PDB file of C-alpha atoms in Angstrom:
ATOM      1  CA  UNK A   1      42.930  43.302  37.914  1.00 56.00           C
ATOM      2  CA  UNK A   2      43.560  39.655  36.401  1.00 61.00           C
ATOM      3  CA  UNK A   3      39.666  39.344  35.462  1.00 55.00           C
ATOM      4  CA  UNK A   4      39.981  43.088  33.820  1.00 54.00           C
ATOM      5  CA  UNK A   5      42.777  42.023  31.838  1.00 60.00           C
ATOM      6  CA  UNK A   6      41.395  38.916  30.742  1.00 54.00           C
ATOM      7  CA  UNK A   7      37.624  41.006  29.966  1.00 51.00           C
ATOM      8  CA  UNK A   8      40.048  43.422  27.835  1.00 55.00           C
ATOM      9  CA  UNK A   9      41.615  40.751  25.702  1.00 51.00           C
ATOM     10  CA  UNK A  10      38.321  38.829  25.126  1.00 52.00           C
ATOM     11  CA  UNK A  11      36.450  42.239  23.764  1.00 55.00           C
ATOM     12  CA  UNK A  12      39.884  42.935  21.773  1.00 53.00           C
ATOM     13  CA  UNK A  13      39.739  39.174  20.208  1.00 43.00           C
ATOM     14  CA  UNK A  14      36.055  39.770  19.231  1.00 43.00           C
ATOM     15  CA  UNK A  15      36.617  42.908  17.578  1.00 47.00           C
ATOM     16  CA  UNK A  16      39.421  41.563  15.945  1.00 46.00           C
ATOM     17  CA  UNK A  17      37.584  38.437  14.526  1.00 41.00           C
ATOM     18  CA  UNK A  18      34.764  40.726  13.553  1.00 46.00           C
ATOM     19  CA  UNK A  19      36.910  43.573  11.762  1.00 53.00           C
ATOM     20  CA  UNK A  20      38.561  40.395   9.420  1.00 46.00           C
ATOM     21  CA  UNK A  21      35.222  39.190   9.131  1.00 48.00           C
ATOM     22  CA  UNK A  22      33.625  42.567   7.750  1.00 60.00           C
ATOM     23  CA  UNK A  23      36.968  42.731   5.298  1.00 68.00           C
ATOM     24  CA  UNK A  24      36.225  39.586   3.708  1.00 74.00           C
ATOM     25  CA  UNK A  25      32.446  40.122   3.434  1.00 78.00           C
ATOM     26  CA  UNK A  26      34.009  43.783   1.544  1.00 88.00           C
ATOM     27  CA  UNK A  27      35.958  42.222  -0.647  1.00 91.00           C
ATOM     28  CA  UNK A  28      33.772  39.088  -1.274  1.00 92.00           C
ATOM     29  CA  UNK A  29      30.796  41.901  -2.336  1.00 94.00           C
ATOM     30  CA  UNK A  30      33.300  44.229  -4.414  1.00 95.00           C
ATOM     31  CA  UNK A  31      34.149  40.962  -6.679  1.00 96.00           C
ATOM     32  CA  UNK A  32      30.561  40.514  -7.168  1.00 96.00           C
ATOM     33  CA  UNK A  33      29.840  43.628  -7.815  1.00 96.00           C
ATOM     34  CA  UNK A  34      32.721  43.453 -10.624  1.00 96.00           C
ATOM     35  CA  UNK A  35      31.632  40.244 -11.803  1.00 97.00           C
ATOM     36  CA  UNK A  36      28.020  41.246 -12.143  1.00 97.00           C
ATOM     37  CA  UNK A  37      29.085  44.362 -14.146  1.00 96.00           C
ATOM     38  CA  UNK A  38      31.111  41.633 -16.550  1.00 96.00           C
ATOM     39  CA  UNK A  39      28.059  39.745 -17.420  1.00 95.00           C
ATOM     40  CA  UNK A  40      26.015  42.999 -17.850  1.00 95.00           C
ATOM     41  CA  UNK A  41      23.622  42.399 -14.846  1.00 97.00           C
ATOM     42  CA  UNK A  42      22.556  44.211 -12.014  1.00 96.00           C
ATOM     43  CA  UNK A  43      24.060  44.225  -8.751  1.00 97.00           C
ATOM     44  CA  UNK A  44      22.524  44.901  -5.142  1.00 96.00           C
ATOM     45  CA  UNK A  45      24.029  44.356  -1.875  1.00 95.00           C
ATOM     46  CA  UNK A  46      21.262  44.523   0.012  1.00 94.00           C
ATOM     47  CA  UNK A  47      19.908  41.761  -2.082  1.00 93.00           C
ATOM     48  CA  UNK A  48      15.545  42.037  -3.570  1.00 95.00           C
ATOM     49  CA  UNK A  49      12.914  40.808  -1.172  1.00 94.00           C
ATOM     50  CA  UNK A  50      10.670  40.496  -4.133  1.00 94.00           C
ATOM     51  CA  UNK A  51      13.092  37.417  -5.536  1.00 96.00           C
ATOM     52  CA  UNK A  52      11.271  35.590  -2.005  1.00 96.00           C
ATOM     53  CA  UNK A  53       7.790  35.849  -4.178  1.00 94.00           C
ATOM     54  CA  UNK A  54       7.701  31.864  -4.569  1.00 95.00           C
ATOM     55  CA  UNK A  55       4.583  29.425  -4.878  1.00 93.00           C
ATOM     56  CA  UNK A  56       4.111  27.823  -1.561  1.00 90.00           C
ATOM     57  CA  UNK A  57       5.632  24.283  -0.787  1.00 93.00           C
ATOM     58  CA  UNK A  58       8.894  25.299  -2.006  1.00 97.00           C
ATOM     59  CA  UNK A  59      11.361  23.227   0.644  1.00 97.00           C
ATOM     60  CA  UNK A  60      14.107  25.263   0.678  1.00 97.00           C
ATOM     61  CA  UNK A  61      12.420  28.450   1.783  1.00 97.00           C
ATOM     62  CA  UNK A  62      10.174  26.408   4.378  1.00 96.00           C
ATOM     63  CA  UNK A  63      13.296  26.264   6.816  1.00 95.00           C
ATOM     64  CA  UNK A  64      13.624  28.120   9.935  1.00 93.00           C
ATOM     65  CA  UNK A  65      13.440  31.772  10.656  1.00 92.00           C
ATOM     66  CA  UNK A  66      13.914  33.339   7.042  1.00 93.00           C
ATOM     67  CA  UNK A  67      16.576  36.159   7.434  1.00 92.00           C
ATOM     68  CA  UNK A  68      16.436  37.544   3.453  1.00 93.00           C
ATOM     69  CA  UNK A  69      18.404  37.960   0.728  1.00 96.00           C
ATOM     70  CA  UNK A  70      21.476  39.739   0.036  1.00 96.00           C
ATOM     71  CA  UNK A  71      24.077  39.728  -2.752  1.00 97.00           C
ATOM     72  CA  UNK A  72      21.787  39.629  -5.832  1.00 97.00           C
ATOM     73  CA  UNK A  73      22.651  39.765  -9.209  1.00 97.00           C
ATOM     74  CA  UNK A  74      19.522  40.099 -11.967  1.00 97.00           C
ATOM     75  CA  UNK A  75      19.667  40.143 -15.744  1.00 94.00           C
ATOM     76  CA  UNK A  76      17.853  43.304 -16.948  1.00 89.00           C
ATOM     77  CA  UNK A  77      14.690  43.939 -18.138  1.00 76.00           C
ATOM     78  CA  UNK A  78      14.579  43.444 -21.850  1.00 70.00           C
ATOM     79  CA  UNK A  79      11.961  43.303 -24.121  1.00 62.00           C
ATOM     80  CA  UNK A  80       8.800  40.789 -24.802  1.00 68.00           C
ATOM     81  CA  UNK A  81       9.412  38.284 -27.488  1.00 65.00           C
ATOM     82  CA  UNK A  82       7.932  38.654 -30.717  1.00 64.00           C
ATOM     83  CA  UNK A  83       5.087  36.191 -28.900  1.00 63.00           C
ATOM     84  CA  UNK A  84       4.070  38.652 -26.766  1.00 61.00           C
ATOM     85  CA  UNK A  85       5.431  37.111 -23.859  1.00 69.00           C
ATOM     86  CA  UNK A  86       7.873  39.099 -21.030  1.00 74.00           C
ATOM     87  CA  UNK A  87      11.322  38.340 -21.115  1.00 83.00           C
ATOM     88  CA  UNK A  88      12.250  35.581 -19.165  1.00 91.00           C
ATOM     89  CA  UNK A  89      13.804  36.793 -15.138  1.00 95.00           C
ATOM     90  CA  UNK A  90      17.245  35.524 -14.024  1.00 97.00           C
ATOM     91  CA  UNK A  91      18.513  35.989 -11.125  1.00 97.00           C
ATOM     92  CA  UNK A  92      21.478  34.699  -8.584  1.00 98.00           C
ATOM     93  CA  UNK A  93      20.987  35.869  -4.626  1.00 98.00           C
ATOM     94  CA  UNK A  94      22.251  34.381  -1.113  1.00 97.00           C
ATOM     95  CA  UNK A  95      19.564  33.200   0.758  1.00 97.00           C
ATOM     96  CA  UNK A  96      19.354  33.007   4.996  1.00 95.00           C
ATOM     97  CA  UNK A  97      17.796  31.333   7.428  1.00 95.00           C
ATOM     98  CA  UNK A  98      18.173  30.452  11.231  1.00 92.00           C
ATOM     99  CA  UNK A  99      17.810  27.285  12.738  1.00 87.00           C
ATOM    100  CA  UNK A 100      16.944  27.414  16.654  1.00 81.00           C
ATOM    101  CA  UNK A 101      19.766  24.422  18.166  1.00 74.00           C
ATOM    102  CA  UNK A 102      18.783  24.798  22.028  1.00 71.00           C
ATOM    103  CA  UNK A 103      20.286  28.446  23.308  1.00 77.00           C
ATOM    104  CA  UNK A 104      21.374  29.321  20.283  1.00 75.00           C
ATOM    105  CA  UNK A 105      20.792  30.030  16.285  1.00 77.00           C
ATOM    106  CA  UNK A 106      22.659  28.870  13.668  1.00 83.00           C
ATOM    107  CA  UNK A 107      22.839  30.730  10.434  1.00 87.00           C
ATOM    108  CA  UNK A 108      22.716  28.588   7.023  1.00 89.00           C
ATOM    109  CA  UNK A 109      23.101  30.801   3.748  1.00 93.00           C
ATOM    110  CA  UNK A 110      23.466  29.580   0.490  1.00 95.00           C
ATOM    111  CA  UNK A 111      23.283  30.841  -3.146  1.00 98.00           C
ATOM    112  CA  UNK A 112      20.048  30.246  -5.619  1.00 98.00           C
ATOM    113  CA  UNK A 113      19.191  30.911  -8.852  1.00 98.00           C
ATOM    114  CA  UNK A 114      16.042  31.912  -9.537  1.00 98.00           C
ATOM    115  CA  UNK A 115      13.935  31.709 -12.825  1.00 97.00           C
ATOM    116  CA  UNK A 116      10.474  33.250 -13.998  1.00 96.00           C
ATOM    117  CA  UNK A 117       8.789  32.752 -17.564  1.00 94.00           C
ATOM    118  CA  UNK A 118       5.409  33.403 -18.885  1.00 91.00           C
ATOM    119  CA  UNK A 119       6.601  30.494 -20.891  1.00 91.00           C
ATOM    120  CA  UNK A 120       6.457  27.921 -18.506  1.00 95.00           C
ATOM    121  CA  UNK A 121       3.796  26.153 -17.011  1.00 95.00           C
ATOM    122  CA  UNK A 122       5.210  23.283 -14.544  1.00 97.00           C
ATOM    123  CA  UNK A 123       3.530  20.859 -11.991  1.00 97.00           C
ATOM    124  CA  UNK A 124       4.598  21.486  -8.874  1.00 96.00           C
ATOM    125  CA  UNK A 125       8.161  19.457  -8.230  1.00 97.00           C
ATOM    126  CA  UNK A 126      11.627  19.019  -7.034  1.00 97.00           C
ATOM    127  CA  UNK A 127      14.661  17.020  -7.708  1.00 97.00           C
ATOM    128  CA  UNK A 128      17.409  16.516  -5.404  1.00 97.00           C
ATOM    129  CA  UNK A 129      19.705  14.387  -3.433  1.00 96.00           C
ATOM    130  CA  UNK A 130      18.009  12.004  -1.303  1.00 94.00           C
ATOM    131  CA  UNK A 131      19.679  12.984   1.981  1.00 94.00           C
ATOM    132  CA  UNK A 132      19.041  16.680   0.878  1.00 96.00           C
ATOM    133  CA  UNK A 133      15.587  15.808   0.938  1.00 96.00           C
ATOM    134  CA  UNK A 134      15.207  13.899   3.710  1.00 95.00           C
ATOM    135  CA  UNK A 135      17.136  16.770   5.461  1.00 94.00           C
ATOM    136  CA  UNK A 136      14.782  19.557   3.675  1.00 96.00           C
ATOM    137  CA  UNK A 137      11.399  18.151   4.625  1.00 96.00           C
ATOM    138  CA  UNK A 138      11.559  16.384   8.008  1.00 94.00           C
ATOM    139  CA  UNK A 139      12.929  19.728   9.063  1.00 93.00           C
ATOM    140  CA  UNK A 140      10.117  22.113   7.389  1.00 94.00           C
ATOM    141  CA  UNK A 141       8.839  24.358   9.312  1.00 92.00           C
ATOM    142  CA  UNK A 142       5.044  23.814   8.426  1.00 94.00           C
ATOM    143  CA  UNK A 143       3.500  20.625   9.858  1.00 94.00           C
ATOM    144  CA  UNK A 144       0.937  20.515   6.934  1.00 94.00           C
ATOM    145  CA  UNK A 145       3.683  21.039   4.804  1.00 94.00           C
ATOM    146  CA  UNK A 146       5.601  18.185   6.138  1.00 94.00           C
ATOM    147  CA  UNK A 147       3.048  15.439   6.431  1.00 94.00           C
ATOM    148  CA  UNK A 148       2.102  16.410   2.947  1.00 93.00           C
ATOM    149  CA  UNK A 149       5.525  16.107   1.688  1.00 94.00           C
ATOM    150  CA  UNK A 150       6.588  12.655   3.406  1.00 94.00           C
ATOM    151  CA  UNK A 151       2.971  11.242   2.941  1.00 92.00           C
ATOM    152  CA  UNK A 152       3.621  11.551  -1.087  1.00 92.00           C
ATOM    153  CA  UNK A 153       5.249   8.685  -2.575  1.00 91.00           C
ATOM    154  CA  UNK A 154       8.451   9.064  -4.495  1.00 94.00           C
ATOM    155  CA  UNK A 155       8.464   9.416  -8.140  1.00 95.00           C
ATOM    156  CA  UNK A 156      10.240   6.900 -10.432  1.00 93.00           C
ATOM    157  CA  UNK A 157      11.552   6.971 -13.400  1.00 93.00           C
ATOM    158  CA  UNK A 158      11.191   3.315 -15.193  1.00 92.00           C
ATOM    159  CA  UNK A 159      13.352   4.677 -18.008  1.00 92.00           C
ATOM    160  CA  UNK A 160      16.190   5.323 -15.632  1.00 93.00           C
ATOM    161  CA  UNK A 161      15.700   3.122 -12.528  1.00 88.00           C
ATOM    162  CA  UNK A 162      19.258   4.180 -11.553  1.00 86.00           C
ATOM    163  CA  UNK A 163      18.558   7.717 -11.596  1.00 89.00           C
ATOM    164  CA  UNK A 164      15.793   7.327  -9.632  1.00 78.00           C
ATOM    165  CA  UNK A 165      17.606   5.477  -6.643  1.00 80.00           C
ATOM    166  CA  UNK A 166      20.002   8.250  -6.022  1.00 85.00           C
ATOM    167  CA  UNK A 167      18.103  11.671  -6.719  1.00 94.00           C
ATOM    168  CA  UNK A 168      15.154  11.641  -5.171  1.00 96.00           C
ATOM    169  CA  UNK A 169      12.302  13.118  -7.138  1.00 97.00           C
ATOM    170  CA  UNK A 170       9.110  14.229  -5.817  1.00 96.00           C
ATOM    171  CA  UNK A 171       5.565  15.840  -7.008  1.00 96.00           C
ATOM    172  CA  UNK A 172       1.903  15.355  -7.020  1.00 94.00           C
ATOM    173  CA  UNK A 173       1.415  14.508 -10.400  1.00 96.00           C
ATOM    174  CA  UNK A 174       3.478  11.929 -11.618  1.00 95.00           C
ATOM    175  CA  UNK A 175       2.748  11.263 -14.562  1.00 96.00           C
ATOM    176  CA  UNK A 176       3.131  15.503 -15.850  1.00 96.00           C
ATOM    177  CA  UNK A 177       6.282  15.122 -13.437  1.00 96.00           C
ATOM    178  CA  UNK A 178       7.759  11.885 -15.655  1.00 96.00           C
ATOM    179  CA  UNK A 179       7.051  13.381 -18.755  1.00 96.00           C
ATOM    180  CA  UNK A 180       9.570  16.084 -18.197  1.00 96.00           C
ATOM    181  CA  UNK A 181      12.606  13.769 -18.059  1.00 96.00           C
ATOM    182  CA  UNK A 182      14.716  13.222 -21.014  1.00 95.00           C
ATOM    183  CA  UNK A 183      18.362  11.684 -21.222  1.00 95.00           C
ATOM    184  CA  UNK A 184      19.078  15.354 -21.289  1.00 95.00           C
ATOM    185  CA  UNK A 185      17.268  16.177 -18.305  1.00 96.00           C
ATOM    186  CA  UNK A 186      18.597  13.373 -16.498  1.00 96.00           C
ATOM    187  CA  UNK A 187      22.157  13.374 -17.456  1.00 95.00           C
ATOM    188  CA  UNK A 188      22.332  17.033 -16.387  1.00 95.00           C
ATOM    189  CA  UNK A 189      21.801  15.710 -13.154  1.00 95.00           C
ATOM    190  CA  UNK A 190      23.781  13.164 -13.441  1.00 92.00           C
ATOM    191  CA  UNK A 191      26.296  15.256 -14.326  1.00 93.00           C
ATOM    192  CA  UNK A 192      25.602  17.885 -11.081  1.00 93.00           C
ATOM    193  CA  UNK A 193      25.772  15.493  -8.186  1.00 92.00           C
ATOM    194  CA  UNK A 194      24.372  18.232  -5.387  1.00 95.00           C
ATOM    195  CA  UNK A 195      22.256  20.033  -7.814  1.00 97.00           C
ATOM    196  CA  UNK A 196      18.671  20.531  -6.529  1.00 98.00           C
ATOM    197  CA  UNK A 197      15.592  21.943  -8.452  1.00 98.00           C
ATOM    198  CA  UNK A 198      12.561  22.989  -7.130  1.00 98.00           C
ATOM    199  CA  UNK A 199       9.878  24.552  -9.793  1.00 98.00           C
ATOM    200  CA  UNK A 200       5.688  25.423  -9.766  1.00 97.00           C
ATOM    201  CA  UNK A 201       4.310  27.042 -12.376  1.00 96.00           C
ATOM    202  CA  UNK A 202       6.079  29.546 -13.933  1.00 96.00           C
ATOM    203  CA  UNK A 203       9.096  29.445 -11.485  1.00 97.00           C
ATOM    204  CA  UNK A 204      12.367  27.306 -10.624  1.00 98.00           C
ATOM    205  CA  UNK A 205      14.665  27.373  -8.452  1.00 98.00           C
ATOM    206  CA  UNK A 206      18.085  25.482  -8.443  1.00 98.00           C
ATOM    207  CA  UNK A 207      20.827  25.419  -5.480  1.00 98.00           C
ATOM    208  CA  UNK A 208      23.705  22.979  -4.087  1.00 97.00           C
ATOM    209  CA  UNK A 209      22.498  22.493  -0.505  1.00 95.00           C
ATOM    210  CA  UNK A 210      24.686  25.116   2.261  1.00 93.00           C
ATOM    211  CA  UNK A 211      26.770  26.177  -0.616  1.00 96.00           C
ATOM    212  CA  UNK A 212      27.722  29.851  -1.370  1.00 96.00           C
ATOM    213  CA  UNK A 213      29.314  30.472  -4.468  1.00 96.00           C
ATOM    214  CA  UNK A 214      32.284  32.239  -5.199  1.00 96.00           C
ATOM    215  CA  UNK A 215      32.164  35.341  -7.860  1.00 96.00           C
ATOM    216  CA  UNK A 216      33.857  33.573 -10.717  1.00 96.00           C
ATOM    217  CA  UNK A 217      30.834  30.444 -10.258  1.00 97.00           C
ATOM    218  CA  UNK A 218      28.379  33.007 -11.364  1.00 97.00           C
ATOM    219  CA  UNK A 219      28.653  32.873 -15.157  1.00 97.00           C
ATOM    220  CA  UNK A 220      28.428  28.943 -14.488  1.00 97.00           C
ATOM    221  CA  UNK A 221      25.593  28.915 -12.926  1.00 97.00           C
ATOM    222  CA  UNK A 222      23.517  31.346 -15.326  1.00 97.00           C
ATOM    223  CA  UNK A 223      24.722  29.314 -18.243  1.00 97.00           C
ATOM    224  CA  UNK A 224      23.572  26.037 -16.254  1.00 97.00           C
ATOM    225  CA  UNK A 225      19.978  28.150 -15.504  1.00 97.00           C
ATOM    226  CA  UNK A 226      19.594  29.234 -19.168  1.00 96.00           C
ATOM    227  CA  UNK A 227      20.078  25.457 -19.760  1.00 96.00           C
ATOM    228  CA  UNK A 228      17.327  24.345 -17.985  1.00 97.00           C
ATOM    229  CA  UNK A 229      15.077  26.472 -18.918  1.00 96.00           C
ATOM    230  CA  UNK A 230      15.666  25.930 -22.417  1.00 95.00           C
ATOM    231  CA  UNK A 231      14.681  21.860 -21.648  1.00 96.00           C
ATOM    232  CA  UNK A 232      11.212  23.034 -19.666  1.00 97.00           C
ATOM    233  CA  UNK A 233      10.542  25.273 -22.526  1.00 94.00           C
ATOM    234  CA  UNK A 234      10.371  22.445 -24.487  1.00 92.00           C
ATOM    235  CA  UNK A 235       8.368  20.068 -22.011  1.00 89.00           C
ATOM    236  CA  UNK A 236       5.579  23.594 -21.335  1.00 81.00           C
ATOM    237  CA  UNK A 237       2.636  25.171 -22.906  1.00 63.00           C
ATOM    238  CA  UNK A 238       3.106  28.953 -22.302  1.00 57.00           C
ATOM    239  CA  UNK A 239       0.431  30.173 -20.292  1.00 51.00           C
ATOM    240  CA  UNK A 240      -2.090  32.470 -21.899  1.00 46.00           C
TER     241      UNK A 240
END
C-alpha cells in the first residue's frame, strides 16, 4: 500500500508540473500572438519548416538532433522594389535541438532572426563570442564540417585589434570578410555583447546563444535585423 501511495503522488506531481508547464507555454504563445498582430506580422504556432532552408555550414543549425521550429513571426509579403528585386524576408522563430548527454537528451531552444534579400550577396561568415564558437563548432555534428571550421584560421581585424580578441570572427575569404567591417559594423557588436551572426549569400542569421526571447524583445530585435541589413546592403552587389 506504501509503494501505491507513493506511485500515486509521483504521477500526481508530474501531471501537476506538466499542466503549469502547458499554462505558461499558453500564455507565453497568446502574447506573441498579440505582439505579432502589433507589429503587423504573421503569427504561427506551429512555427515554418521552410525558415530551416539555410546554406550549409551554418553552426548553429549543425547541432544535435534538429527538433524544428515553432513560434514564428514573418513580415508579409510586400511588393518588389522599383529595382525589380523581391522584398526583403524577416522573420523571428524558436529554434530546437537535442543534445544526446549519456541516457538522456537535453533540449536547447533559442530564438533567431532570420533574413533573405535578392540584395545581398555575402561570403560565407560568422561573428560571435569566442566561447560561443568554440562551443558551436567543436560540438558540430558533421566531422567535415568541424575539421573545416577549426582548420580555418581566425579573421582579424587590424583596424580594430580589440574587437578582434573578443568576438571571434570567422570565414574563408578574408579579405571579402574584412571589407564588411565598419566602426558601424563593429560598434554594433560592441554594443551587443552575446550577439552572433551567421550569413552566406543572400541570408543571415543573428541569435544570443540558449536565449529565448520574451514577446515585448520582438520589436527590438526586428529593428536590430533591419539594421543590419541596411549595413550589408551597403557592403553587397545585388545579385542578378
Amino acid at each position: 500500500m506504501p509503494l501505491l501511495i507513493g506511485v500515486g503522488v509521483l504521477l500526481l506531481f508530474v501531471l501537476l508540473v506538466n499542466g503549469v508547464q502547458d499554462l505558461k507555454d499558453k500564455r507565453r504563445n497568446a502574447s506573441l500572438r498579440r505582439q505579432a498582430e502589433a507589429m503587423g506580422f504573421t503569427y504561427s504556432e506551429d512555427g515554418d519548416p521552410r525558415l530551416l532552408a539555410l546554406p550549409a555550414g551554418f553552426l548553429l543549425f549543425a547541432q544535435g538532433v534538429p527538433s524544428g521550429t515553432k513560434n514564428a513571426i514573418q513580415r508579409p509579403w510586400s511588393a518588389p522594389t522599383e529595382a525589380g528585386y523581391a522584398a526583403p524576408e524577416l522573420a523571428v522563430f524558436e529554434y530546437g535541438f537535442n543534445v544526446r548527454f549519456g541516457r538522456y537528451l537535453q533540449n536547447w531552444r533559442q530564438t533567431v532572426v532570420r533574413i533573405s534579400s535578392d540584395t545581398l550577396t555575402l561570403p560565407a561568415f560568422s561573428v560571435m563570442p569566442q566561447r560561443v564558437f568554440e562551443a558551436l563548432a567543436t560540438r558540430a555534428r558533421d566531422p567535415e564540417l568541424r575539421e573545416m571550421v577549426l582548420g580555418s584560421p581566425q579573421i582579424k581585424l587590424p583596424q580594430y585589434p580589440s574587437f578582434a580578441e573578443r568576438t571571434h570572427i570567422h570565414g574563408y575569404d578574408r579579405l571579402a570578410v574584412q571589407a564588411l567591417f565598419d566602426d558601424a559594423f563593429v560598434a554594433l557588436f560592441d554594443s551587443n555583447a552575446t550577439l552572433c551572426l551567421e550569413a552566406s549569400g543572400s541570408v543571415v542569421v543573428l541569435y544570443a546563444f540558449d536565449k529565448v526571447a520574451k514577446a515585448d524583445e520582438l520589436p527590438g530585435l526586428v529593428t536590430q535585423a533591419n539594421e543590419v541589413l541596411a549595413m550589408l546592403q551597403a557592403k553587397s552587389t545585388p545579385s542578378q
